[in-house]
Coordinates of C-alpha atoms and ligand atoms in Angstrom, one line a residue:
M1 CA 0.2 0.0 0.1
T2 CA 1.3 3.3 -1.1
R3 CA 1.5 6.4 1.2
N4 CA -0.8 8.1 -1.0
R5 CA -3.2 5.3 -0.7
L6 CA -2.9 5.3 3.1
F7 CA -3.5 9.1 3.2
S8 CA -6.4 8.9 0.9
L9 CA -7.9 6.2 3.4
S10 CA -7.4 8.0 6.4
T11 CA -8.7 11.3 4.6
L12 CA -11.9 9.3 3.6
A13 CA -12.2 8.0 7.2
F14 CA -11.6 11.3 8.5
T15 CA -14.2 12.7 6.0
A16 CA -16.8 10.0 6.9
V17 CA -16.4 10.8 10.7
L18 CA -16.9 14.6 9.9
A19 CA -19.8 13.9 7.7
C20 CA -21.1 11.8 10.8
E21 CA -20.4 14.5 13.4
L22 CA -21.9 17.1 11.0
A23 CA -25.0 15.3 10.7
Q24 CA -25.3 14.4 14.4
A25 CA -25.0 18.0 15.2
A26 CA -27.5 19.1 12.5
Q27 CA -29.9 16.4 14.0
A28 CA -29.3 17.8 17.5
Q29 CA -29.9 21.3 16.0
S30 CA -33.4 20.3 14.4
A31 CA -34.4 17.7 17.2
P32 CA -37.5 19.8 18.6
L33 CA -36.8 21.5 21.2
A34 CA -39.5 21.6 23.9
A35 CA -41.8 19.5 21.9
T36 CA -44.1 18.9 24.8
P37 CA -44.1 21.7 27.5
P38 CA -41.1 21.6 29.7
M39 CA -41.1 20.0 33.2
G40 CA -38.5 20.3 36.0
W41 CA -38.1 22.5 39.0
N42 CA -36.9 26.1 39.4
S43 CA -35.4 27.8 42.5
W44 CA -37.3 31.1 42.5
N45 CA -40.7 30.6 44.0
H46 CA -39.4 28.9 47.3
F47 CA -35.8 29.9 47.8
A48 CA -35.6 33.2 45.7
E49 CA -32.6 35.2 46.4
K50 CA -31.1 32.9 48.9
V51 CA -30.7 30.1 46.9
T52 CA -27.5 28.2 46.9
D53 CA -25.6 25.7 45.0
A54 CA -26.3 23.1 47.8
D55 CA -30.1 23.9 47.5
V56 CA -29.8 23.0 43.7
R57 CA -28.1 19.8 44.6
A58 CA -30.7 18.9 47.0
A59 CA -33.5 19.5 44.4
A60 CA -31.6 17.6 42.0
D61 CA -31.0 14.5 44.6
A62 CA -34.8 14.6 45.4
L63 CA -36.1 14.6 41.9
V64 CA -34.6 11.3 41.5
S65 CA -35.3 9.9 45.0
T66 CA -39.0 10.9 45.0
G67 CA -39.3 9.6 41.2
M68 CA -40.3 13.2 39.6
R69 CA -37.3 12.9 37.2
D70 CA -38.9 9.6 36.2
A71 CA -42.3 11.1 35.9
G72 CA -41.0 13.8 33.5
Y73 CA -39.6 16.6 35.8
V74 CA -35.8 17.0 34.1
Y75 CA -34.9 20.5 34.2
V76 CA -33.0 21.9 37.3
N77 CA -33.2 25.7 36.9
V78 CA -31.3 28.1 38.9
D79 CA -33.1 31.6 39.0
D80 CA -31.8 34.8 39.4
T81 CA -29.1 35.7 42.2
W82 CA -26.3 33.3 40.9
E83 CA -24.4 36.1 39.3
A84 CA -21.3 38.2 40.1
G85 CA -19.7 40.8 38.1
R86 CA -17.6 40.5 35.0
D87 CA -13.7 39.4 34.7
A88 CA -11.2 41.6 32.8
Q89 CA -12.3 39.8 29.5
G90 CA -15.9 40.4 30.3
N91 CA -16.8 36.7 31.1
I92 CA -19.6 36.4 33.7
Q93 CA -18.7 35.5 37.0
T94 CA -20.6 33.5 39.7
N95 CA -20.9 34.9 43.2
S96 CA -19.9 32.8 46.4
K97 CA -23.3 31.0 46.5
F98 CA -22.2 29.3 43.5
P99 CA -18.7 28.5 43.6
D100 CA -18.4 26.4 40.4
M101 CA -21.2 26.3 37.8
K102 CA -19.8 23.9 35.6
A103 CA -19.5 21.5 38.5
L104 CA -22.8 22.0 39.4
A105 CA -24.3 21.5 35.8
D106 CA -22.2 18.1 35.7
Y107 CA -23.8 16.9 39.2
V108 CA -27.3 17.8 37.6
H109 CA -26.3 15.8 34.4
A110 CA -24.9 12.9 36.4
R111 CA -28.4 12.3 37.5
G112 CA -29.8 12.0 34.2
L113 CA -31.4 15.6 34.5
K114 CA -31.0 18.8 32.6
F115 CA -29.4 22.2 34.0
G116 CA -31.2 25.5 33.4
I117 CA -30.1 29.0 34.3
Y118 CA -31.3 32.5 34.4
S119 CA -30.4 36.1 33.2
S120 CA -31.6 39.3 31.7
P121 CA -31.2 41.3 28.3
G122 CA -30.9 44.4 30.3
P123 CA -27.5 45.4 32.3
K124 CA -29.1 44.1 35.4
T125 CA -31.4 41.4 36.4
C126 CA -34.5 41.8 38.2
A127 CA -32.7 41.2 41.8
G128 CA -30.2 43.6 40.7
Y129 CA -27.5 41.3 39.6
E130 CA -25.4 41.2 36.2
G131 CA -27.4 41.0 33.2
S132 CA -26.1 40.1 29.7
Y133 CA -26.5 43.3 28.1
G134 CA -23.8 43.9 25.6
H135 CA -22.4 40.3 26.1
E136 CA -25.2 38.1 24.8
E137 CA -22.8 35.9 22.5
Q138 CA -20.2 35.7 25.2
D139 CA -22.7 35.0 27.9
A140 CA -24.4 32.2 25.6
R141 CA -20.8 30.7 24.8
T142 CA -20.3 30.5 28.7
Y143 CA -23.6 28.8 29.2
A144 CA -22.7 26.1 26.3
A145 CA -19.3 25.4 27.9
W146 CA -20.9 25.0 31.7
G147 CA -23.4 22.5 30.2
V148 CA -26.6 24.9 30.4
D149 CA -29.4 23.2 28.7
F150 CA -32.4 26.0 29.4
L151 CA -32.2 29.6 29.7
K152 CA -34.9 31.9 31.3
Y153 CA -34.2 35.3 30.2
D154 CA -36.0 38.0 32.2
L155 CA -36.8 41.8 30.7
C156 CA -36.2 43.9 33.8
G157 CA -33.0 45.8 33.4
L158 CA -34.0 46.2 29.7
R159 CA -37.5 47.8 30.7
D160 CA -35.5 50.6 32.1
L161 CA -33.5 51.1 29.1
I162 CA -36.6 50.9 26.9
D163 CA -38.2 53.7 28.9
L164 CA -35.2 55.6 28.9
Y165 CA -34.6 55.4 25.1
S166 CA -38.1 55.8 23.9
P167 CA -40.7 56.5 26.8
N168 CA -43.6 57.7 24.3
D169 CA -42.8 55.5 21.4
A170 CA -44.6 51.9 22.1
A171 CA -43.6 50.7 18.5
K172 CA -39.9 51.7 19.1
A173 CA -39.8 50.0 22.5
S174 CA -41.8 47.0 21.0
A175 CA -39.1 46.7 18.3
M176 CA -36.2 46.9 21.1
M177 CA -37.8 44.2 23.2
R178 CA -38.3 42.0 20.1
D179 CA -34.6 42.8 19.0
A180 CA -33.2 41.9 22.4
Y181 CA -34.8 38.6 22.5
L182 CA -33.9 37.6 19.3
K183 CA -30.1 38.4 19.6
M184 CA -30.1 35.9 22.5
H185 CA -31.9 33.5 20.4
L186 CA -29.2 33.8 17.6
A187 CA -26.4 33.7 20.1
L188 CA -27.8 30.5 21.7
V189 CA -28.0 28.9 18.3
K190 CA -24.7 30.0 17.4
T191 CA -23.1 27.7 20.4
G192 CA -24.3 24.6 18.7
R193 CA -26.0 23.5 22.0
P194 CA -29.5 23.0 22.1
I195 CA -30.7 25.3 24.7
V196 CA -34.5 25.7 25.8
Y197 CA -35.2 29.3 25.6
S198 CA -37.5 30.9 28.0
L199 CA -38.7 34.2 27.7
C200 CA -39.9 36.3 30.7
Q201 CA -41.5 39.8 30.1
Y202 CA -44.8 39.2 31.7
G203 CA -46.9 39.0 28.6
A204 CA -46.3 42.5 27.4
D205 CA -47.0 43.4 24.0
D206 CA -49.0 40.5 23.3
V207 CA -45.7 38.2 23.2
W208 CA -47.9 35.1 22.2
Q209 CA -47.9 36.9 18.7
W210 CA -44.3 37.1 18.4
G211 CA -42.4 34.9 20.6
E212 CA -42.1 32.0 18.1
A213 CA -40.9 34.5 15.6
V214 CA -37.7 35.4 17.7
G215 CA -37.0 31.9 18.7
V216 CA -38.5 31.4 22.0
N217 CA -39.9 27.9 23.4
L218 CA -42.0 29.6 26.1
W219 CA -42.9 32.8 26.9
R220 CA -44.5 34.1 30.3
T221 CA -48.0 35.5 29.6
T222 CA -48.5 37.3 33.0
D223 CA -46.9 39.0 36.0
D224 CA -45.3 37.0 38.6
I225 CA -47.3 34.3 40.3
S226 CA -47.5 34.1 44.2
D227 CA -48.5 31.3 46.5
S228 CA -52.3 32.5 47.1
F229 CA -55.3 31.1 45.8
R230 CA -56.5 34.5 44.2
S231 CA -52.8 34.9 42.4
M232 CA -52.9 31.3 41.1
A233 CA -56.6 31.3 39.9
L234 CA -56.4 35.1 38.4
I235 CA -53.2 34.0 36.5
G236 CA -54.8 30.7 35.5
F237 CA -58.0 31.4 34.5
S238 CA -57.2 34.5 32.6
Q239 CA -55.5 32.2 29.9
A240 CA -58.5 31.6 28.1
G241 CA -58.3 32.7 24.2
L242 CA -54.4 32.2 24.3
E243 CA -54.9 28.4 23.2
R244 CA -54.3 29.3 19.3
Y245 CA -50.8 30.5 19.9
A246 CA -49.4 27.1 21.8
K247 CA -47.8 24.0 19.9
P248 CA -45.2 21.7 20.1
G249 CA -41.8 23.9 20.5
H250 CA -43.8 27.2 21.7
W251 CA -45.8 27.3 24.7
N252 CA -47.9 30.1 26.7
D253 CA -46.3 30.1 30.4
P254 CA -48.6 31.1 33.1
D255 CA -45.7 31.1 35.5
M256 CA -44.4 28.2 37.9
L257 CA -45.9 25.9 40.2
E258 CA -46.8 26.9 43.8
V259 CA -47.7 23.3 44.9
G260 CA -46.2 22.7 48.0
N261 CA -45.2 26.1 49.1
G262 CA -48.0 26.1 51.8
G263 CA -50.3 29.2 50.8
M264 CA -53.1 27.0 49.4
N265 CA -54.6 24.0 50.5
A266 CA -54.6 20.6 48.6
D267 CA -57.9 21.2 46.6
Q268 CA -56.6 24.4 45.5
Y269 CA -53.1 22.9 44.7
R270 CA -54.9 20.3 42.8
T271 CA -56.5 23.1 40.8
Q272 CA -53.2 24.6 39.8
M273 CA -51.9 21.3 38.7
S274 CA -54.9 20.4 36.7
L275 CA -55.2 24.0 35.3
W276 CA -51.7 24.0 34.2
A277 CA -52.2 20.8 32.6
M278 CA -55.1 21.9 30.8
L279 CA -53.1 24.7 29.4
A280 CA -50.3 22.7 28.2
A281 CA -48.2 24.8 30.6
P282 CA -44.8 24.2 31.6
L283 CA -44.7 22.3 35.1
L284 CA -41.9 23.7 36.9
A285 CA -42.3 23.1 40.4
G286 CA -41.4 25.8 42.7
N287 CA -41.2 24.1 46.3
D288 CA -38.5 22.6 48.3
L289 CA -38.4 19.3 47.0
S290 CA -36.2 18.0 49.8
K291 CA -39.2 18.5 52.3
M292 CA -42.1 17.5 50.4
D293 CA -45.0 15.9 52.4
E294 CA -47.2 13.0 50.6
T295 CA -49.9 15.3 49.4
T296 CA -47.6 17.4 47.8
R297 CA -46.0 14.5 45.9
S298 CA -49.3 12.9 45.2
I299 CA -50.1 16.0 43.5
L300 CA -47.0 16.8 41.8
M301 CA -46.8 13.3 40.6
N302 CA -50.2 12.4 39.2
K303 CA -49.0 10.8 36.2
E304 CA -52.3 10.9 34.7
V305 CA -52.7 14.6 35.0
I306 CA -48.9 14.9 33.8
A307 CA -49.9 12.8 30.4
V308 CA -52.4 15.4 29.9
D309 CA -50.1 18.0 30.2
Q310 CA -47.6 16.4 27.9
D311 CA -49.9 15.2 25.4
K312 CA -48.2 14.8 21.9
L313 CA -50.9 16.9 19.9
G314 CA -49.9 19.9 22.2
Q315 CA -53.1 21.3 21.7
Q316 CA -54.1 23.9 24.8
G317 CA -57.4 23.3 26.2
S318 CA -60.1 26.1 26.0
R319 CA -62.7 27.3 28.3
L320 CA -66.1 26.1 27.6
G321 CA -68.9 29.0 28.3
P322 CA -68.8 31.0 31.2
L323 CA -68.4 28.4 33.6
Q324 CA -65.0 27.1 34.6
T325 CA -65.4 23.9 32.4
W326 CA -62.4 23.4 30.3
V327 CA -61.7 20.9 27.3
R328 CA -58.4 19.7 25.9
P329 CA -58.5 17.7 22.6
L330 CA -56.1 14.7 22.9
A331 CA -53.6 12.9 20.5
D332 CA -55.8 9.7 20.7
G333 CA -59.0 11.5 19.8
G334 CA -60.3 11.8 23.5
K335 CA -60.5 14.8 25.4
A336 CA -59.3 16.0 28.8
V337 CA -62.1 18.0 30.6
A338 CA -61.7 19.8 34.1
V339 CA -64.6 21.5 36.0
F340 CA -63.2 23.8 38.6
N341 CA -65.0 25.5 41.4
F342 CA -63.0 28.7 41.5
V343 CA -64.5 31.0 43.9
T344 CA -63.2 30.7 47.3
D345 CA -66.7 31.3 49.1
D346 CA -68.6 29.3 46.8
V347 CA -70.2 26.4 48.2
P348 CA -69.8 23.2 46.2
Q349 CA -72.1 23.2 42.9
P350 CA -73.0 20.3 40.9
V351 CA -72.1 20.6 37.4
T352 CA -73.6 18.6 34.6
L353 CA -71.3 17.6 31.4
R354 CA -73.1 16.8 28.4
F355 CA -71.0 14.7 26.1
K356 CA -72.5 16.1 22.9
E357 CA -71.5 19.7 24.0
L358 CA -68.0 18.3 24.5
G359 CA -68.0 17.1 20.9
F360 CA -69.0 13.3 21.4
T361 CA -71.9 11.5 19.8
G362 CA -73.0 8.3 21.8
P363 CA -71.8 7.0 24.7
V364 CA -68.4 7.5 26.0
H365 CA -65.9 6.0 28.2
A366 CA -64.7 8.3 31.2
R367 CA -62.1 8.2 33.7
D368 CA -61.5 10.2 36.8
L369 CA -57.9 11.4 36.9
W370 CA -57.8 12.4 40.6
A371 CA -59.9 9.4 42.1
H372 CA -57.9 7.5 39.7
K373 CA -61.1 5.8 38.9
D374 CA -62.3 4.3 35.6
L375 CA -66.1 5.5 35.5
G376 CA -67.2 3.1 32.7
V377 CA -69.2 3.7 29.8
L378 CA -71.4 6.6 30.1
S379 CA -74.4 7.7 27.9
D380 CA -75.1 11.3 27.6
A381 CA -74.4 13.2 30.5
Y382 CA -72.4 13.2 33.9
T383 CA -72.6 15.2 37.1
V384 CA -69.5 16.5 39.1
T385 CA -69.6 18.6 42.1
P386 CA -65.7 20.0 42.6
P387 CA -65.0 20.8 46.1
Q388 CA -64.5 24.3 47.0
G389 CA -61.5 25.8 45.2
G390 CA -61.0 22.4 43.6
V391 CA -61.6 20.2 40.8
V392 CA -62.8 17.4 38.9
M393 CA -60.7 16.3 36.0
L394 CA -61.7 13.3 33.4
R395 CA -60.4 11.8 30.6
V396 CA -63.1 11.0 28.3
W397 CA -63.0 8.9 24.8
K398 CA -65.0 7.0 22.7
Ligands
GLA401 C1 -39.0 38.5 37.8 C2 -39.5 36.9 37.2 C3 -39.6 36.0 38.4 C4 -38.2 35.8 38.8 C5 -37.7 37.1 39.4 C6 -36.0 37.1 39.7 O1 -39.9 39.2 38.8 O2 -40.8 37.0 36.6 O3 -40.1 34.8 37.8 O4 -37.3 35.2 37.9 O5 -37.7 38.1 38.4 O6 -35.4 38.2 39.9

């Protein structure tokens, strides 16, 4: 064998490997990100600015030991307050609560989980920490090098700049905001690492109409949720009408779960879990996973409700008429139906579901997703009485 032949063989092998790698990279790029609403945990609702590396590791461990990871909760997302300033080259630094972000990401990945982080398109984040303004590509490269799989990008500091530059020019302000989100999307794509992109600007400027165009996978539709029935219900029930904007890869985000944080009772937390599933909303637990009681665990881990949230059709549910009855079409041709009792001082009221009005002809099969009970074959109607602040959720099929 001549030298030349050897050379051309190795060149061929190299070319084949390269082609294979390029194909894999292209596949990774084109594999749909957030094909179903992202599920996981985020530090903000419980830990807020106090979150530390140790809290995040404990959350990752708990996702595994409780079975939540296997139920689909895979993202471990560090929210605001991990940032310090920048070094002389402009690289973002972590503060003393997070001594080594790459090591933390490795810890999370080693448990079969994915790692998420937070920043702002402005100079400062909402909590006043360092934002990505002017360093978008550099930060995206840093995130990719750390092994980040999810970025929440929160307007805050940029809102102040927008106000400064175009206080009375709504069109210009809107363009600035869209540009800022597109800029980070392009920076993330350039890294070659698939990173779920979560936009947070509280629903301003009808973000559901342009979120997809600037490359985001989920967009917050409202102001921050808090751990009260009033806040949760106002946010959740206000989502009616947004269903046409959600689809695989692009989701309305009515903010994170408060289940287990203590401000609502079990029926009310079942309402949040059910409503978020009907809305095809991201399911990001916001409680201290290392100290969960059995009720909280059973709510977060209701696999039948999770299956509705994660249904492959990806069609967000709609409200049926003025009462809080919601219907969501499912990939198998069936429907999820949830009846809520959402006025806190309301006494439980019976609500009769008529299957014809839900789009079925003739008898249907039904299953109660909280009672975990088959209801058998039902002819034309079924009456449910959700408890105060609570819900009855069914799966109905032919
Ligand atoms: C905003 C967001 C919250 C959280 C905080 C962090 O308020 O909407 O979800 O990320 O900032 O500062």
